[in-house]
Coordinates of C-alpha atoms in Angstrom, one line a residue:
M111 CA 0.8 -131.8 -117.1
R112 CA -3.6 -132.1 -118.0
I113 CA -2.4 -131.4 -121.5
K114 CA 0.7 -133.8 -121.8
N115 CA -2.4 -136.1 -120.6
L116 CA -4.4 -135.5 -123.2
I117 CA -1.5 -135.7 -126.3
L118 CA -0.9 -139.1 -124.4
L119 CA -4.6 -140.6 -124.7
L120 CA -4.7 -139.4 -127.7
I121 CA -1.3 -141.5 -128.6
I122 CA -2.9 -144.7 -127.0
F123 CA -6.2 -144.2 -128.3
S124 CA -4.9 -143.2 -131.7
S125 CA -2.2 -147.1 -131.6
L126 CA -5.3 -149.1 -130.5
A127 CA -7.2 -148.0 -133.9
T128 CA -5.0 -148.8 -135.9
Y129 CA -4.3 -152.4 -134.3
A130 CA -7.7 -152.7 -133.6
Q131 CA -8.8 -152.4 -138.2
D132 CA -11.1 -155.4 -138.8
M133 CA -10.6 -156.7 -142.5
A134 CA -14.5 -157.4 -142.1
E135 CA -14.8 -153.1 -142.4
Y136 CA -12.7 -153.9 -145.7
T137 CA -14.4 -156.8 -147.5
S138 CA -15.9 -154.9 -151.1
G139 CA -14.7 -154.5 -154.4
W140 CA -11.8 -151.7 -154.9
E141 CA -10.8 -149.5 -157.7
G142 CA -8.0 -147.4 -159.4
T143 CA -6.6 -146.2 -161.9
L144 CA -3.4 -147.4 -163.1
K145 CA -1.0 -144.2 -164.3
N146 CA 0.4 -145.9 -167.5
P147 CA -0.8 -148.3 -170.4
K148 CA 3.3 -149.3 -170.1
T149 CA 3.4 -149.8 -166.2
F150 CA 4.5 -153.1 -167.1
N151 CA 6.2 -152.8 -170.1
L152 CA 10.0 -153.5 -168.8
K153 CA 13.0 -152.9 -170.9
V154 CA 15.8 -155.5 -169.6
E155 CA 19.6 -154.2 -170.2
I156 CA 23.0 -155.5 -169.5
K157 CA 25.9 -153.7 -169.5
N158 CA 29.6 -154.1 -169.7
L159 CA 29.1 -158.0 -170.7
G160 CA 31.9 -159.5 -170.1
L161 CA 33.4 -157.6 -167.5
E162 CA 33.6 -157.8 -163.3
K163 CA 31.1 -154.6 -162.6
A164 CA 28.5 -155.9 -165.2
R165 CA 24.9 -154.2 -164.3
F166 CA 21.3 -155.8 -164.8
K167 CA 19.3 -153.4 -165.0
I168 CA 15.2 -152.9 -165.1
S169 CA 13.6 -149.8 -166.6
N170 CA 9.6 -148.5 -167.6
N171 CA 9.3 -145.0 -166.9
K172 CA 11.5 -144.8 -164.1
N173 CA 14.6 -146.9 -163.3
I174 CA 13.5 -150.0 -160.9
I175 CA 16.8 -152.7 -160.4
D176 CA 20.3 -151.4 -161.0
Y177 CA 22.0 -155.1 -160.0
P178 CA 25.5 -155.4 -160.2
F179 CA 27.1 -158.9 -161.1
N180 CA 30.5 -160.3 -162.5
S181 CA 30.0 -161.4 -165.5
K182 CA 34.0 -163.0 -166.4
R183 CA 34.7 -166.3 -167.3
T184 CA 30.9 -167.7 -167.3
S185 CA 29.0 -169.9 -170.4
I186 CA 25.8 -168.9 -168.4
L187 CA 24.4 -166.0 -166.9
E188 CA 22.5 -166.3 -163.9
I189 CA 22.0 -162.9 -162.4
P190 CA 19.7 -163.6 -159.2
F191 CA 19.0 -159.5 -159.2
A192 CA 16.4 -159.4 -156.8
E193 CA 14.7 -161.4 -154.1
N194 CA 12.9 -164.3 -155.2
Y195 CA 14.0 -163.6 -159.0
S196 CA 16.7 -164.3 -161.7
F197 CA 17.8 -164.1 -165.0
K198 CA 19.6 -166.7 -166.4
G199 CA 20.8 -166.8 -170.4
I200 CA 23.7 -166.9 -173.2
L201 CA 25.6 -165.4 -175.1
S202 CA 24.7 -166.2 -178.8
E203 CA 27.4 -167.5 -180.8
N204 CA 28.6 -164.6 -182.9
G205 CA 28.0 -162.1 -179.4
K206 CA 25.1 -159.9 -180.8
E207 CA 22.6 -161.1 -178.8
I208 CA 22.3 -163.1 -175.1
N209 CA 18.7 -165.5 -175.2
G210 CA 17.7 -165.7 -171.3
F211 CA 14.7 -166.4 -169.3
I212 CA 13.4 -164.6 -166.3
K213 CA 12.0 -166.3 -163.8
S214 CA 9.6 -164.7 -161.7
G215 CA 6.6 -166.7 -160.0
M216 CA 5.9 -169.7 -161.6
L217 CA 6.5 -168.6 -164.9
L218 CA 9.6 -168.5 -167.5
Y219 CA 9.6 -165.4 -169.3
H220 CA 12.2 -166.1 -172.5
I221 CA 14.1 -162.4 -172.7
K222 CA 15.5 -161.8 -176.2
L223 CA 18.7 -158.5 -175.6
T224 CA 20.2 -157.3 -178.7
Q225 CA 22.9 -155.5 -178.9
S226 CA 23.0 -152.0 -179.6
K227 CA 25.7 -149.4 -180.5
S228 CA 26.5 -148.7 -177.1
S229 CA 27.7 -152.9 -176.5
T230 CA 24.8 -152.9 -174.2
F231 CA 22.5 -155.5 -174.3
I232 CA 18.9 -154.6 -174.3
G233 CA 15.6 -156.5 -174.5
A234 CA 12.1 -155.9 -173.4
W235 CA 10.2 -157.9 -170.9
N236 CA 6.2 -157.4 -170.5
L237 CA 5.5 -158.7 -167.2
L238 CA 1.5 -159.1 -168.1
M239 CA 2.0 -160.7 -171.2
L240 CA 0.2 -157.5 -173.2
D241 CA 2.0 -155.5 -175.7
E242 CA 0.1 -152.1 -173.9
L243 CA -3.0 -151.8 -171.7
K244 CA -6.1 -150.9 -173.3
S245 CA -7.7 -150.0 -169.9
L246 CA -6.0 -148.5 -166.6
N247 CA -8.9 -149.4 -164.8
F248 CA -7.6 -151.6 -161.8
Y249 CA -9.6 -153.5 -158.8
L250 CA -9.5 -155.3 -155.9
S251 CA -11.5 -157.5 -154.3
V252 CA -11.2 -157.6 -150.9
E253 CA -13.0 -161.6 -149.5
N254 CA -13.4 -162.8 -146.4
G255 CA -12.3 -160.5 -144.1
E256 CA -12.5 -160.8 -140.2
G257 CA -10.2 -160.3 -137.8
D258 CA -6.5 -160.4 -140.0
D259 CA -7.6 -162.5 -141.9
Y260 CA -9.3 -161.8 -145.8
Q261 CA -8.0 -162.9 -149.5
A262 CA -7.1 -160.1 -151.5
Y263 CA -7.6 -161.0 -155.6
P264 CA -6.0 -157.7 -158.6
I265 CA -8.3 -158.0 -161.1
L266 CA -7.6 -155.9 -164.9
G267 CA -9.9 -153.9 -166.7
D268 CA -8.3 -155.0 -169.6
N269 CA -9.3 -158.8 -169.4
R270 CA -6.5 -160.2 -172.0
F271 CA -4.6 -160.4 -169.3
T272 CA -4.8 -163.6 -168.0
G273 CA -5.0 -163.1 -164.3
T274 CA -3.2 -163.5 -161.1
W275 CA -3.3 -166.7 -158.6
C276 CA -2.6 -164.9 -154.8
D277 CA -1.5 -166.4 -151.7
N278 CA 0.5 -165.4 -149.0
F279 CA -2.1 -163.1 -147.4
Q280 CA -0.6 -160.8 -144.6
K281 CA -1.3 -158.1 -142.2
E282 CA 0.4 -156.2 -139.3
K283 CA -1.8 -153.5 -137.9
D284 CA -2.8 -150.8 -140.5
L285 CA -0.5 -153.0 -144.1
I286 CA -1.6 -156.0 -145.7
S287 CA 0.3 -158.3 -148.0
F288 CA 0.2 -160.6 -150.5
T289 CA 2.0 -162.2 -153.9
D290 CA 0.9 -163.6 -157.0
F291 CA 2.4 -166.6 -157.6
K292 CA 1.7 -167.2 -161.4
T293 CA 4.1 -163.8 -162.1
G294 CA 5.3 -163.3 -159.0
L295 CA 4.1 -159.6 -158.4
H296 CA 4.2 -158.5 -154.7
F297 CA 1.5 -156.1 -153.2
K298 CA 1.0 -153.9 -150.3
G299 CA -1.4 -152.1 -149.4
K300 CA -1.8 -149.4 -146.8
L301 CA -5.3 -149.3 -145.1
E302 CA -6.8 -145.4 -144.3
K303 CA -10.7 -144.4 -144.0
N304 CA -12.5 -145.4 -147.1
K305 CA -9.4 -146.3 -149.1
I306 CA -6.1 -148.6 -149.9
Q307 CA -3.3 -147.0 -151.3
L308 CA -1.5 -150.2 -153.4
S309 CA 2.5 -150.7 -154.2
I310 CA 2.9 -153.4 -157.1
L311 CA 6.6 -154.4 -156.3
L312 CA 9.2 -156.7 -158.1
G313 CA 10.3 -157.8 -154.7
N314 CA 10.7 -155.0 -153.0
H315 CA 11.4 -152.8 -155.8
L316 CA 8.4 -150.3 -156.6
L317 CA 6.6 -150.9 -160.0
T318 CA 3.9 -148.3 -159.7
E319 CA 1.5 -146.7 -156.9
I320 CA -2.5 -147.1 -156.9
E321 CA -4.8 -145.1 -155.0
L322 CA -8.1 -147.5 -154.5
K323 CA -11.4 -146.3 -153.5
N324 CA -14.7 -147.9 -153.0
S325 CA -16.4 -149.0 -156.0
I326 CA -19.9 -147.9 -156.1
T327 CA -20.7 -148.9 -160.0
D328 CA -20.6 -151.8 -162.1
W329 CA -16.9 -152.8 -163.0
K330 CA -16.0 -151.9 -166.8
I331 CA -14.2 -155.1 -167.9
G332 CA -12.9 -156.0 -171.6
G333 CA -15.2 -155.1 -174.1
F334 CA -12.3 -153.6 -177.1
K335 CA -12.6 -153.3 -180.3
N336 CA -12.0 -156.2 -183.1
D337 CA -8.0 -155.6 -184.3
N338 CA -9.1 -157.8 -187.6
K339 CA -7.2 -157.8 -190.7
N340 CA -7.3 -157.9 -194.7
S341 CA -6.9 -161.7 -195.8
I342 CA -6.7 -164.0 -198.3
L343 CA -9.2 -166.0 -197.5
K344 CA -13.2 -165.1 -197.1
L345 CA -14.5 -166.3 -194.0
T346 CA -17.2 -163.5 -193.4
E347 CA -20.3 -165.9 -191.8
M348 CA -17.6 -166.4 -188.7
E349 CA -16.4 -163.4 -188.4
Y350 CA -20.2 -162.2 -188.4
L351 CA -21.3 -164.9 -186.3
I352 CA -17.5 -164.5 -183.4
S353 CA -18.9 -160.6 -183.3
K354 CA -22.3 -161.2 -182.8
D355 CA -20.8 -163.6 -180.1
S356 CA -22.2 -166.5 -181.2
F357 CA -19.3 -167.3 -180.8
P358 CA -17.8 -165.9 -177.5
N359 CA -14.3 -165.5 -176.2
T360 CA -12.8 -166.2 -179.8
H361 CA -9.1 -164.1 -179.3
S362 CA -7.9 -165.1 -182.4
V363 CA -7.7 -167.2 -185.7
V364 CA -4.5 -167.9 -188.1
I365 CA -4.4 -170.3 -191.4
S366 CA -1.6 -171.2 -193.5
K367 CA -1.9 -173.5 -196.8
K368 CA 1.6 -174.5 -197.7
G369 CA 3.6 -173.0 -195.5
K370 CA 1.6 -169.1 -196.8
I371 CA -0.6 -167.5 -194.1
E372 CA -4.1 -167.5 -196.0
Y373 CA -6.3 -166.0 -192.9
E374 CA -4.9 -164.3 -190.1
N375 CA -7.9 -162.1 -187.9
Y376 CA -7.7 -161.0 -183.6
F377 CA -10.7 -160.1 -182.0
D378 CA -11.5 -159.0 -178.0
G379 CA -8.5 -156.9 -178.8
Y380 CA -6.2 -159.7 -179.2
N381 CA -3.7 -158.6 -181.3
S382 CA -0.2 -160.3 -183.3
N383 CA 1.7 -159.1 -180.5
I384 CA 0.1 -160.7 -177.5
P385 CA 1.3 -164.6 -176.4
H386 CA -2.0 -166.9 -175.5
D387 CA -2.1 -169.7 -172.7
M388 CA -1.8 -172.2 -174.9
K389 CA -3.3 -173.8 -171.5
S390 CA -2.1 -178.2 -172.9
A391 CA -2.1 -177.7 -176.3
S392 CA 2.1 -177.0 -174.8
K393 CA 2.4 -180.7 -173.9
S394 CA 2.6 -181.5 -178.6
I395 CA 5.4 -179.2 -178.0
S396 CA 6.6 -181.3 -174.6
S397 CA 6.1 -184.0 -177.2
A398 CA 9.0 -181.8 -179.9
I399 CA 11.4 -182.3 -176.9
V400 CA 11.4 -185.3 -176.4
G401 CA 11.6 -186.1 -179.4
I402 CA 14.5 -183.9 -180.0
A403 CA 16.3 -185.4 -177.5
K404 CA 15.9 -189.1 -179.0
D405 CA 17.1 -187.8 -181.6
K406 CA 20.6 -186.5 -179.7
L407 CA 20.6 -189.7 -178.3
L408 CA 20.0 -188.4 -175.0
F409 CA 18.4 -191.7 -174.3
N410 CA 18.5 -194.8 -175.6
S411 CA 14.9 -196.2 -176.0
V412 CA 10.9 -194.8 -175.6
K413 CA 10.6 -198.5 -173.9
Q414 CA 13.2 -196.8 -170.8
S415 CA 11.5 -197.6 -167.4
I416 CA 10.5 -193.9 -166.1
F417 CA 12.2 -194.8 -163.2
D418 CA 15.7 -194.7 -165.0
F419 CA 15.3 -191.3 -165.3
L420 CA 14.1 -190.6 -162.2
P421 CA 16.0 -189.0 -159.1
E422 CA 16.7 -192.0 -156.0
K423 CA 14.3 -190.8 -153.7
Y424 CA 11.4 -191.6 -156.0
Q425 CA 12.9 -194.9 -156.4
T426 CA 11.1 -196.9 -153.9
R427 CA 8.1 -196.2 -155.2
K428 CA 8.9 -198.3 -158.4
D429 CA 7.3 -202.4 -158.6
S430 CA 6.7 -204.7 -160.2
L431 CA 3.6 -203.0 -161.9
K432 CA 4.8 -199.3 -161.6
T433 CA 8.7 -200.3 -163.1
K434 CA 6.8 -201.3 -166.7
I435 CA 5.8 -197.8 -167.5
D436 CA 8.0 -196.8 -169.8
I437 CA 8.6 -193.2 -171.4
Q438 CA 6.2 -194.3 -174.8
S439 CA 3.3 -195.1 -171.9
L440 CA 3.7 -191.5 -171.0
L441 CA 3.3 -190.2 -174.7
T442 CA 0.6 -192.1 -175.5
M443 CA -1.5 -191.4 -172.2
S444 CA -0.8 -194.8 -171.0
S445 CA 1.2 -195.2 -167.6
G446 CA -1.6 -196.9 -166.0
I447 CA -1.3 -194.8 -162.9
D448 CA -4.7 -193.7 -161.9
A449 CA -4.0 -189.5 -163.8
I450 CA -7.6 -189.2 -165.2
D451 CA -8.2 -185.9 -165.5
Y452 CA -11.5 -185.9 -166.8
G453 CA -14.8 -188.9 -166.7
I454 CA -16.1 -189.7 -163.9
N455 CA -13.5 -193.0 -163.8
A456 CA -11.4 -190.8 -161.2
N457 CA -10.6 -191.8 -158.3
P458 CA -11.3 -187.7 -156.1
K459 CA -9.1 -188.7 -153.6
S460 CA -6.5 -191.0 -154.8
S461 CA -6.0 -190.5 -158.3
A462 CA -3.1 -188.0 -159.7
T463 CA -5.1 -185.7 -160.9
E464 CA -3.8 -182.0 -161.3
N465 CA -6.7 -181.0 -158.9
N466 CA -4.4 -183.7 -156.0
Y467 CA -1.1 -183.4 -157.2
Q468 CA -0.7 -180.1 -157.5
R469 CA -1.5 -178.8 -154.2
T470 CA 1.3 -181.2 -152.8
P471 CA 4.5 -180.2 -151.9
D472 CA 5.7 -182.7 -154.5
W473 CA 3.9 -183.2 -157.2
I474 CA 6.3 -186.5 -159.0
E475 CA 5.8 -188.2 -155.2
A476 CA 2.4 -186.8 -155.6
I477 CA 2.0 -189.0 -158.6
L478 CA 4.2 -191.9 -158.3
K479 CA 2.3 -192.8 -155.3
A480 CA -0.8 -192.7 -157.1
P481 CA -2.6 -196.6 -157.8
M482 CA -2.6 -198.1 -161.1
I483 CA -5.9 -198.8 -162.9
H484 CA -4.4 -200.6 -165.7
K485 CA -1.2 -202.4 -167.3
P486 CA 1.1 -199.8 -169.1
N487 CA 0.5 -199.3 -172.6
T488 CA -2.7 -201.5 -172.2
N489 CA -5.2 -198.7 -171.8
A490 CA -5.5 -194.2 -172.7
N491 CA -6.4 -192.6 -170.4
Y492 CA -5.5 -188.2 -170.8
G493 CA -4.2 -187.3 -168.0
S494 CA -1.0 -183.6 -167.3
A495 CA 0.4 -185.9 -164.7
N496 CA 1.6 -188.5 -167.9
P497 CA 3.7 -185.9 -169.7
A498 CA 4.3 -184.5 -166.2
L499 CA 6.5 -187.0 -165.8
L500 CA 8.1 -186.6 -168.8
G501 CA 9.3 -183.5 -168.6
V502 CA 11.9 -184.7 -164.8
A503 CA 12.6 -187.4 -167.5
M504 CA 13.8 -185.0 -170.5
D505 CA 15.7 -183.1 -167.4
S506 CA 17.8 -185.8 -166.1
V507 CA 19.4 -185.9 -169.6
I508 CA 20.2 -183.4 -171.0
S509 CA 23.0 -181.5 -169.4
E510 CA 22.1 -177.5 -169.6
P511 CA 19.1 -175.9 -168.3
L512 CA 16.0 -177.3 -169.8
E513 CA 14.8 -173.8 -170.6
L514 CA 18.1 -172.9 -172.7
F515 CA 17.8 -176.9 -174.4
I516 CA 14.1 -175.7 -175.6
D517 CA 15.1 -172.3 -176.4
K518 CA 17.8 -173.5 -178.4
F519 CA 16.8 -176.2 -180.5
L520 CA 13.1 -175.3 -180.7
F521 CA 12.4 -172.4 -180.7
Q522 CA 15.4 -170.4 -181.5
K523 CA 15.3 -172.6 -185.1
L524 CA 11.0 -171.5 -185.4
K525 CA 12.5 -167.8 -185.1
I526 CA 9.8 -167.1 -181.6
S527 CA 11.3 -165.7 -178.8
N528 CA 7.7 -163.6 -177.6
Y529 CA 7.3 -166.6 -175.5
I530 CA 6.8 -167.8 -171.7
I531 CA 6.7 -170.9 -169.9
Q532 CA 5.1 -172.2 -167.6
T533 CA 6.9 -173.7 -164.0
D534 CA 6.5 -176.7 -161.6
L535 CA 7.7 -176.2 -158.0
R536 CA 11.3 -177.5 -159.2
D537 CA 11.7 -174.0 -161.3
K538 CA 12.0 -176.8 -163.9
P539 CA 9.6 -176.2 -167.4
Y540 CA 6.2 -177.5 -166.5
F541 CA 5.4 -180.2 -169.5
G542 CA 2.1 -181.1 -168.4
G543 CA 0.9 -177.6 -169.4
G544 CA 1.0 -173.8 -170.0
M545 CA 3.2 -172.4 -172.2
Y546 CA 2.2 -168.7 -174.1
L547 CA 3.0 -168.3 -177.5
T548 CA 1.6 -165.9 -179.5
P549 CA -0.9 -167.8 -182.5
K550 CA 1.1 -167.1 -185.8
D551 CA 4.3 -168.8 -183.4
M552 CA 1.7 -171.4 -182.7
L553 CA 1.4 -171.9 -186.5
K554 CA 5.0 -172.2 -186.8
F555 CA 5.4 -175.5 -184.9
G556 CA 2.2 -176.8 -186.9
E557 CA 3.9 -176.2 -189.5
L558 CA 7.0 -178.1 -188.1
Y559 CA 4.9 -181.1 -187.8
L560 CA 2.7 -181.2 -190.7
N561 CA 6.6 -180.4 -192.7
K562 CA 7.7 -184.0 -190.9
G563 CA 10.4 -182.0 -188.9
K564 CA 11.4 -180.0 -190.9
W565 CA 10.8 -175.4 -190.9
Q566 CA 12.2 -173.2 -193.8
S567 CA 13.7 -175.9 -195.2
K568 CA 15.8 -176.8 -192.4
R569 CA 15.6 -179.7 -190.0
I570 CA 14.7 -179.5 -186.3
I571 CA 12.3 -182.9 -185.8
S572 CA 13.4 -186.4 -187.3
K573 CA 10.9 -187.2 -189.6
N574 CA 11.0 -190.3 -187.8
W575 CA 9.3 -189.0 -184.4
V576 CA 7.3 -186.6 -186.4
E577 CA 5.4 -190.1 -187.9
K578 CA 6.1 -191.9 -184.4
S579 CA 4.4 -188.7 -183.0
F580 CA 1.2 -189.0 -185.8
K581 CA 0.2 -192.6 -184.9
N582 CA -3.0 -192.7 -183.3
Y583 CA -1.9 -196.1 -181.0
R584 CA -5.1 -196.1 -178.9
N585 CA -8.3 -194.4 -178.0
L586 CA -8.6 -192.6 -175.1
E587 CA -10.9 -193.7 -172.9
N588 CA -12.7 -191.4 -171.2
V589 CA -13.0 -188.6 -173.5
T590 CA -16.5 -188.3 -175.1
D591 CA -15.4 -188.8 -178.0
K592 CA -13.1 -191.3 -177.8
N593 CA -10.8 -189.5 -180.1
G594 CA -6.8 -191.5 -181.0
Y595 CA -3.8 -189.9 -179.6
G596 CA -0.7 -190.0 -180.8
Y597 CA 2.7 -189.2 -179.1
L598 CA 0.4 -186.0 -176.8
W599 CA -1.4 -185.3 -180.4
W600 CA -5.0 -186.1 -180.6
H601 CA -6.6 -187.4 -184.0
N602 CA -9.7 -186.2 -185.2
T603 CA -12.6 -186.5 -188.2
Y604 CA -14.3 -183.8 -189.9
Q605 CA -17.1 -184.3 -192.7
I606 CA -17.4 -181.6 -195.7
N607 CA -19.3 -182.9 -198.9
G608 CA -19.0 -186.0 -197.8
K609 CA -15.5 -186.4 -197.4
N610 CA -13.5 -187.5 -194.3
I611 CA -10.4 -185.0 -193.3
K612 CA -8.2 -186.4 -190.7
S613 CA -7.0 -183.8 -188.5
I614 CA -3.6 -184.6 -186.0
E615 CA -4.5 -181.4 -183.1
A616 CA -2.8 -179.8 -180.2
R617 CA -5.5 -178.6 -177.9
G618 CA -5.9 -176.9 -175.1
N619 CA -8.9 -176.2 -172.1
G620 CA -10.7 -173.1 -173.2
G621 CA -10.8 -173.4 -176.5
Q622 CA -6.3 -173.7 -177.7
Y623 CA -6.1 -175.5 -181.1
I624 CA -3.9 -176.5 -183.5
F625 CA -5.1 -178.3 -186.5
V626 CA -2.8 -180.2 -188.5
I627 CA -4.3 -181.2 -191.7
P628 CA -1.7 -183.0 -194.4
C629 CA -4.3 -183.7 -196.5
L630 CA -5.1 -180.1 -197.1
Q631 CA -1.5 -178.9 -196.5
T632 CA -3.0 -176.8 -194.5
V633 CA -1.9 -175.6 -190.3
V634 CA -5.1 -173.7 -188.1
V635 CA -4.5 -171.3 -184.9
I636 CA -7.6 -170.9 -183.6
T637 CA -7.1 -169.2 -179.7
S638 CA -9.8 -168.6 -177.2
G639 CA -11.2 -168.1 -173.4
N640 CA -13.7 -170.5 -172.7
Y641 CA -12.9 -172.0 -169.3
R642 CA -15.9 -172.2 -167.5
N643 CA -19.0 -172.1 -169.5
G644 CA -18.6 -175.9 -171.4
K645 CA -16.9 -174.3 -174.8
T646 CA -13.6 -175.1 -174.5
Q647 CA -14.4 -177.9 -177.8
Q648 CA -16.2 -174.4 -179.8
P649 CA -13.2 -174.3 -182.3
E650 CA -14.3 -178.1 -183.6
I651 CA -17.5 -176.5 -184.7
L652 CA -15.9 -173.3 -186.1
F653 CA -13.6 -176.1 -188.1
E654 CA -15.6 -178.0 -189.6
E655 CA -18.4 -175.4 -190.0
Y656 CA -16.8 -172.1 -191.2
I657 CA -13.1 -173.1 -192.6
L658 CA -13.1 -176.1 -193.7
P659 CA -15.5 -175.7 -196.4
Y660 CA -13.4 -172.4 -197.9
L661 CA -10.6 -174.6 -197.5
E662 CA -12.2 -178.0 -199.4
N663 CA -12.8 -175.0 -202.8

C-alpha cells in the first residue's frame, strides 16, 4: 500500500511539473539542424484528372498529403487539400498543363503542373521561395516568456528566405504552437528539459521535425558566395564595390538592351531561380492589370467613381467628395484620402496608411473611413491605400478568380510561371504590393512597357494604356525628390556627361527597382534587401554612377 501511495505521489508531482512550466525558462535562443536542404521544396501531383476518384498529392522525400477529390465536370479545379490550404487552377486548352495557385497563409503560390507520360500532372511548390537551402541551420527566438505567455520566431540560417510573420501563440501543458501567417506554416513544440522538440506542419500534416537546444554561440546566418555570370557588359567596378559591401545587400543586377540580356549577376547567394519580394514595385504590375481589364472593356472609363465598383456594405462611406474618387485618381496617387505612407503630414491615428489599415479586420472599410485631405485628382501623395482600392474594383468586374485572370492574361503571355502573389484579408490579390518575381521575369515586365505593350511581337497591353501609364500627371508631394508619377509608375531623371536621361520606374521598399529607359532602349532590374538601414534608394546611385556610363558607350 505504501509503494502504491509513493507511485501516486510521483505521478501527481510529475503532472504538476508539466502544468507548472513557465515560458520564462524557455525565453532564449534555440538552434537545431534541418535534415534535408530540400525539405521545403515540394512535389505536387494531380492524378486521374477528369475522374471522380482523382487525387491531389504533395511530397518531399516522403508523402505528406494524398487528398481525394472529384474532378468531373468542373471548369476550375478547386481542391481544399488541408485545413486553411487549397489549390485552384485551370486545365490549358491543349490539355497538357494546369496553371493554378496554392493558397497558403497570405500567399498565392503559382503552380504550373505539366502532364507526364503516365497522364499525371506534376509541378513544384517551393514553400520558402528558394530552390534549395544553402544552410541547414534553424533557429528559434523565444521572447517575452512569462507563465503561458510568449512569442516565438523561427529564423533560418539561409537568410534569402524573407522571414516569418508569426502569431496565434498557444500553450497547453508542455506543448506550444504558433503559425506563420505569411507562408501558412504551422509549428508545434514539445517543451522538455533543456530542449524543444519542434514539428513543422502543413495544417496537421508533418513536413519535418527538429530537435532544438539552447544556443551557446552566435547564430550563423547568410554569408553565401556570389553566383556571378559572364556578361557582355563589364561592370567590374560595380561588382568590386558590392563585394566590399560599399553597396550592401545588393541581391541582383540584370540589364537588357533592345530585348537582349547584356548583363546578369547575383550576389549574397541569390540566383536566377529565386523569386524576389518586389514590395511596392509590384504596384506597377497592378497598373498593368487595370489596363488589361480596361482593354477588354470590363469597365468603361478611368473617370468612373470607385463607388461604382464597391460592394453594397461600403456605399455608406460615400459622400459628395469621396464619390469623386475615380480609377485615375487611384492610379496616380491622387485620391485625396489621408493615405500618406511617408512624410510628416499623415495623421498617425486616422490616416489610411498600411501600418493603420492592415491592423484592422476590414482593410477597405478602414481606408474609406479615413478623412479626405484634398479634392481627388489635384494633389499626389504616395500611399498604398490607393492601389488597394483598385484591387477591389478589378475583382468586381472580372468574372473569374482575379489571380487566374492575372496569370492568364499577363504572366502566361510573358512565359512567367515562378511567382507568388500576396493577398489581402479577403484572400484576394493585394494590389498594394508584395508580389515575388525572379529578376529576369521583372525584366520581362519592364520590356513589355519599353515596347509599348508588346512582348516578342505579341500585343499584351494596348499602346494607349502604356502611353497613359508613362505620362507624368503630377509630382508626389510626400517624397523627398518630389518625383513625377504616372499610373503607378515613378518618374526620375539622371545625368551622364551633361545629358539628362529620363527613366520610368517601378519601385519597392528595400531597393527593388525596374528602370525603363526609352531613350536607350534599355531595362535595368536591381533587387536588394535594405529594409531598415535607410538605403532603400541605393539602386539609383548604382544605376547613375556605375551602370549608366556603360550604357551610354
